[in-house]
Short mmCIF file of N, CA, C and O in Angstrom, two decimals:
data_model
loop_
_atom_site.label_atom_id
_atom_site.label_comp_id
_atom_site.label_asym_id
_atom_site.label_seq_id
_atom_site.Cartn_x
_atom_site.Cartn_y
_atom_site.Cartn_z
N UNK A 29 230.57 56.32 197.50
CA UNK A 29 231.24 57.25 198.39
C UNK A 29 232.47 57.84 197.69
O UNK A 29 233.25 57.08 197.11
N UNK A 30 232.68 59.27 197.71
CA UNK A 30 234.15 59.80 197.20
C UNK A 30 235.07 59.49 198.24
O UNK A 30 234.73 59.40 199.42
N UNK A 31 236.23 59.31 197.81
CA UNK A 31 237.51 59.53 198.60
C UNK A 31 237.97 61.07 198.26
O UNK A 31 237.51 61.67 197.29
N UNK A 32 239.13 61.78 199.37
CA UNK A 32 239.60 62.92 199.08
C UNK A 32 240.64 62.76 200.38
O UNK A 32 240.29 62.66 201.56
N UNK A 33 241.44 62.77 200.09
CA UNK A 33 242.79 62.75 200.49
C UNK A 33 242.69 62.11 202.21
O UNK A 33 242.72 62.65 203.31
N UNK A 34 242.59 60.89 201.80
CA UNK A 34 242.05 59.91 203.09
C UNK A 34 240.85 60.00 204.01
O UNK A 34 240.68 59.53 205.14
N UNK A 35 239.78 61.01 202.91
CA UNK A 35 238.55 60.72 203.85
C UNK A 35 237.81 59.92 202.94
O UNK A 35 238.22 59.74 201.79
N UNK A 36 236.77 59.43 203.35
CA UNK A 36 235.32 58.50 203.05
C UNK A 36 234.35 59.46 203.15
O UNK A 36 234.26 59.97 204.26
N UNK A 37 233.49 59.92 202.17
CA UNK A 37 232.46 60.69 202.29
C UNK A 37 231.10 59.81 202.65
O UNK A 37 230.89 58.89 201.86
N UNK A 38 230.19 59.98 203.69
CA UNK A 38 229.67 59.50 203.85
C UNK A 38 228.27 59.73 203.83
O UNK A 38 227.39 59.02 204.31
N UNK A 39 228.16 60.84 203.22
CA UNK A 39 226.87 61.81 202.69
C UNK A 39 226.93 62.47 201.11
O UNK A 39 228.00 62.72 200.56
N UNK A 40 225.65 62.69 200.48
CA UNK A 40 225.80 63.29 199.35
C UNK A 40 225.60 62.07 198.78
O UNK A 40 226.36 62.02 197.81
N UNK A 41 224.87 60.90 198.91
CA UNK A 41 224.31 60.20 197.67
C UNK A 41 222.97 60.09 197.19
O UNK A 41 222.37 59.07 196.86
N UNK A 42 222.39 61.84 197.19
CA UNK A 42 221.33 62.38 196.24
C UNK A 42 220.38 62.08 197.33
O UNK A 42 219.39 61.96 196.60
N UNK A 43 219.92 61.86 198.51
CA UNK A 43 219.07 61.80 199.72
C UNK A 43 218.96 63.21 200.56
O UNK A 43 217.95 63.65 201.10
N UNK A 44 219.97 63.68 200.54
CA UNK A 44 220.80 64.79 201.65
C UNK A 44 219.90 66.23 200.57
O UNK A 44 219.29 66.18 199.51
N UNK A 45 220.19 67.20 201.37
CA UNK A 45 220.08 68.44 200.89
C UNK A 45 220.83 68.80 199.70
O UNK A 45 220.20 69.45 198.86
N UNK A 46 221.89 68.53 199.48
CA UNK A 46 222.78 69.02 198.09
C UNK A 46 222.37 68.04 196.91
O UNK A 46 222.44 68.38 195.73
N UNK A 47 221.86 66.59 197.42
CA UNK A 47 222.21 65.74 195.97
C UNK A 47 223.76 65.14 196.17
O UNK A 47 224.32 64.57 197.11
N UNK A 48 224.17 65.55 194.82
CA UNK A 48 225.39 64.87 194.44
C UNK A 48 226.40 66.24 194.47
O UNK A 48 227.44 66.21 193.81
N UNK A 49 226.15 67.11 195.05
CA UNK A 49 226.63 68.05 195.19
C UNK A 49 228.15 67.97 196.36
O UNK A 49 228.64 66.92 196.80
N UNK A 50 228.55 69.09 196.60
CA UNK A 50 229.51 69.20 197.59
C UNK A 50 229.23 69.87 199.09
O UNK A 50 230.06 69.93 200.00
N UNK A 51 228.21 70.22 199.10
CA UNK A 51 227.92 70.63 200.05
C UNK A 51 226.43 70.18 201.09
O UNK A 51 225.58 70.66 200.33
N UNK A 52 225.89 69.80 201.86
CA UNK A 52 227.57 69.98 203.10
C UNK A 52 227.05 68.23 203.21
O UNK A 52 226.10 67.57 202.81
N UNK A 53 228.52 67.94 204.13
CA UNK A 53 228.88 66.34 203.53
C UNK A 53 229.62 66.34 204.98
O UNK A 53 230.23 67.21 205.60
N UNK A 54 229.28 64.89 205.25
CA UNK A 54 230.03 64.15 206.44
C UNK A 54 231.14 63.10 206.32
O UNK A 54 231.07 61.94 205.92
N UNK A 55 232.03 63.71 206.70
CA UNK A 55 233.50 62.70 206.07
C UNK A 55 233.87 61.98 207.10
O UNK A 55 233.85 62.52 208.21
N UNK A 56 234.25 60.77 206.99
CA UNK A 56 235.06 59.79 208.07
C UNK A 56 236.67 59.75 207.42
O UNK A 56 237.04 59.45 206.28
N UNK A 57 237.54 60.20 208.75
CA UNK A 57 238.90 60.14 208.29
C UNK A 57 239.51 58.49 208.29
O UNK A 57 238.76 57.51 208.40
N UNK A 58 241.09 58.38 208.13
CA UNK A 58 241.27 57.06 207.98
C UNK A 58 241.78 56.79 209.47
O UNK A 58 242.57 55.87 209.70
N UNK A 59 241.27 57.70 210.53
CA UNK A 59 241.78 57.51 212.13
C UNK A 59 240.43 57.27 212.77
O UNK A 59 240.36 57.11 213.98
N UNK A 60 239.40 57.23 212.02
CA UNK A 60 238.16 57.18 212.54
C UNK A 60 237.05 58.30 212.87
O UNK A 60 235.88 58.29 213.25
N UNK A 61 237.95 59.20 212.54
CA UNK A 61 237.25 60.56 213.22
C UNK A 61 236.23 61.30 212.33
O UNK A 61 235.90 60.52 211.43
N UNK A 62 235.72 62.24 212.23
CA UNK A 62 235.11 62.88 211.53
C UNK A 62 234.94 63.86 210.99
O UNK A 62 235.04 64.71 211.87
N UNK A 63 234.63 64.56 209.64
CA UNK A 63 235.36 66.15 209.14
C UNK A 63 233.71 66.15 208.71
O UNK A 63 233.05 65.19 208.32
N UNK A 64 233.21 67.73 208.94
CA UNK A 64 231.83 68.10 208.66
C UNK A 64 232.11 69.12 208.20
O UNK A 64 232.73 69.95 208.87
N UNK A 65 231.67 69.39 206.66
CA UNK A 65 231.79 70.52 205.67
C UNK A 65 230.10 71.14 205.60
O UNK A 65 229.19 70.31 205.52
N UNK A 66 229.87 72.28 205.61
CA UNK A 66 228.91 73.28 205.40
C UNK A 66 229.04 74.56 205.75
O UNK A 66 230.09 75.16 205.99
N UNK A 67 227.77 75.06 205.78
CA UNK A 67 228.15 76.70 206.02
C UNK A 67 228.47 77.20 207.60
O UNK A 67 227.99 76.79 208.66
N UNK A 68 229.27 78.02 207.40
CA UNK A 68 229.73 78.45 208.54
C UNK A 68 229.07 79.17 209.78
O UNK A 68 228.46 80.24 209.68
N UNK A 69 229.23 78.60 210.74
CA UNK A 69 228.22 79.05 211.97
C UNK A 69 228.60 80.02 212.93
O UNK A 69 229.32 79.56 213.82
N UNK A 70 228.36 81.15 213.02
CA UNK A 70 228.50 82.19 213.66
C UNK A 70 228.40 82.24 214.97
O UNK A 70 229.09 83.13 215.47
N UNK A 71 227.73 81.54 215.77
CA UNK A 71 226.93 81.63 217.10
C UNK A 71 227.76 81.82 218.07
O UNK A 71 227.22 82.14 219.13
N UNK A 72 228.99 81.75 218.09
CA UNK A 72 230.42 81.87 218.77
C UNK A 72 231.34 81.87 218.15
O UNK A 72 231.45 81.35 217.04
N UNK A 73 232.73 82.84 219.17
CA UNK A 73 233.64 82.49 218.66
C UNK A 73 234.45 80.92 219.05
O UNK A 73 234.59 80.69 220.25
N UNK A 74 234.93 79.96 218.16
CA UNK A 74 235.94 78.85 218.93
C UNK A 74 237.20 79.40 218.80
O UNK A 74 237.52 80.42 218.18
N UNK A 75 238.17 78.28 219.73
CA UNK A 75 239.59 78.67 219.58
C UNK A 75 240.15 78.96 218.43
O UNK A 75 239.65 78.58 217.37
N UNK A 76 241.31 79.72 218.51
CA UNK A 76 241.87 79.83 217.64
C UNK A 76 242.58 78.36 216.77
O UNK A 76 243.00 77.56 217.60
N UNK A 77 242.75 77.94 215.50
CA UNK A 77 242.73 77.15 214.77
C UNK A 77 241.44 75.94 214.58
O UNK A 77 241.52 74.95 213.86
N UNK A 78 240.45 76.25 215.29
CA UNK A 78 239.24 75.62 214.98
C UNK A 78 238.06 76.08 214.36
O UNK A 78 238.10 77.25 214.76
N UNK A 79 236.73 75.99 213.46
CA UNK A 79 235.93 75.97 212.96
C UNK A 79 234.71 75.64 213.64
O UNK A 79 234.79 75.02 214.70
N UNK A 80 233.27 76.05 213.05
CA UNK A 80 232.37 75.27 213.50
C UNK A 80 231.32 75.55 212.12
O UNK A 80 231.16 76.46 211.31
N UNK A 81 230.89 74.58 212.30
CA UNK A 81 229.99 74.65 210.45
C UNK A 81 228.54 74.35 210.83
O UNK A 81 228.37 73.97 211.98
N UNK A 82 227.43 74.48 210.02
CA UNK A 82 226.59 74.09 210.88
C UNK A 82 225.94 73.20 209.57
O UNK A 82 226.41 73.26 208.43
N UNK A 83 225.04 72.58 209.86
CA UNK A 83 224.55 71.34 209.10
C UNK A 83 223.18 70.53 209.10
O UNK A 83 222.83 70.05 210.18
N UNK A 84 222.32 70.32 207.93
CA UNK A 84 220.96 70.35 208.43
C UNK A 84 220.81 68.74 209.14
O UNK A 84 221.67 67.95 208.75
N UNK A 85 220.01 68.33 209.92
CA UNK A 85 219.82 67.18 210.44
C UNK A 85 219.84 65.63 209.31
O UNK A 85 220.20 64.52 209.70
N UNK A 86 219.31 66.02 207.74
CA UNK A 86 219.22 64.97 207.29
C UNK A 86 220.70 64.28 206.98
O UNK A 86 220.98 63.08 206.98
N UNK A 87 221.60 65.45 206.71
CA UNK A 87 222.92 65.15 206.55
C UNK A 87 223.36 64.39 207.56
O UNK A 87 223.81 63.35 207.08
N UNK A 88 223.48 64.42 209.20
CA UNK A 88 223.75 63.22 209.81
C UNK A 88 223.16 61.79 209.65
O UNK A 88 223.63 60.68 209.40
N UNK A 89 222.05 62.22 209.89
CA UNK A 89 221.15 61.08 209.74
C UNK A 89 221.64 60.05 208.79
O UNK A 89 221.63 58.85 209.06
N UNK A 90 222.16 60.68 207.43
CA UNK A 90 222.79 60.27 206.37
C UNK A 90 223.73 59.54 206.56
O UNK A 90 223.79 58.40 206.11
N UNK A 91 224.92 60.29 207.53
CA UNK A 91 225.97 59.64 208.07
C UNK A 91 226.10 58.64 208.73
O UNK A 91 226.99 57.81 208.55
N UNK A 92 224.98 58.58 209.83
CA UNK A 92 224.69 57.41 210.48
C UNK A 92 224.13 56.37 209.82
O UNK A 92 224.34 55.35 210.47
N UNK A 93 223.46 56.12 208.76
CA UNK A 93 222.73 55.45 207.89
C UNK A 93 224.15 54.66 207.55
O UNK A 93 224.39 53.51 207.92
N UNK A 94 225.04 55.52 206.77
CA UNK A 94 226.18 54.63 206.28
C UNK A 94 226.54 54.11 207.02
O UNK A 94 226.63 52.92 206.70
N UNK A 95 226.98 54.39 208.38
CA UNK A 95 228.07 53.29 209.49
C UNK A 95 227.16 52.45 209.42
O UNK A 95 227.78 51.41 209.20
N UNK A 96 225.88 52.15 209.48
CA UNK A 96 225.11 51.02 210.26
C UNK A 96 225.02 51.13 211.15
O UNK A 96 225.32 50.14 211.83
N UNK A 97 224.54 52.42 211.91
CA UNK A 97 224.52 52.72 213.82
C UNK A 97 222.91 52.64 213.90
O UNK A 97 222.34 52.78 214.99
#
C-alpha cells in the first residue's frame, strides 16, 4: 500500500483497472474516512467545495478486499 500525506491506499495492487498505476484508487484517511480518486463525474452539479469522481466497481471491491469486510 502507498502512503501520501496520511492516507493508506487501498487499491492499485495490479488487480484494479490501472495496475500499479495512479488512477483511480481508494484511499483510507488517518480519521477513518475515505478519499476516491478517478475521473470526474458530470451527472450533477454538488455543492460548492465538493467533487464527485466516478469509479469502476472492481476498484471498490478492491477496497473492501483490503479492510477484510
Amino acid at each position: 500500500m502507498t502512503e501520501r500525506a496520511g492516507l493508506t491506499r487501498l487499491t492499485g495492487n495490479g488487480n484494479g483497472e490501472c495496475g500499479q498505476g495512479d488512477c483511480p484508487n481508494v484511499y483510507r484517511t488517518e480519521k477513518g474516512t475515505f478519499v476516491v480518486q478517478g475521473d470526474l463525474f458530470d451527472g450533477f452539479a454538488p455543492p460548492q467545495g465538493e467533487g464527485l469522481v466516478e469509479i469502476p466497481e472492481s476498484v471498490l471491491r478492491e477496497a473492501v478486499c483490503a479492510l477484510g469486510w
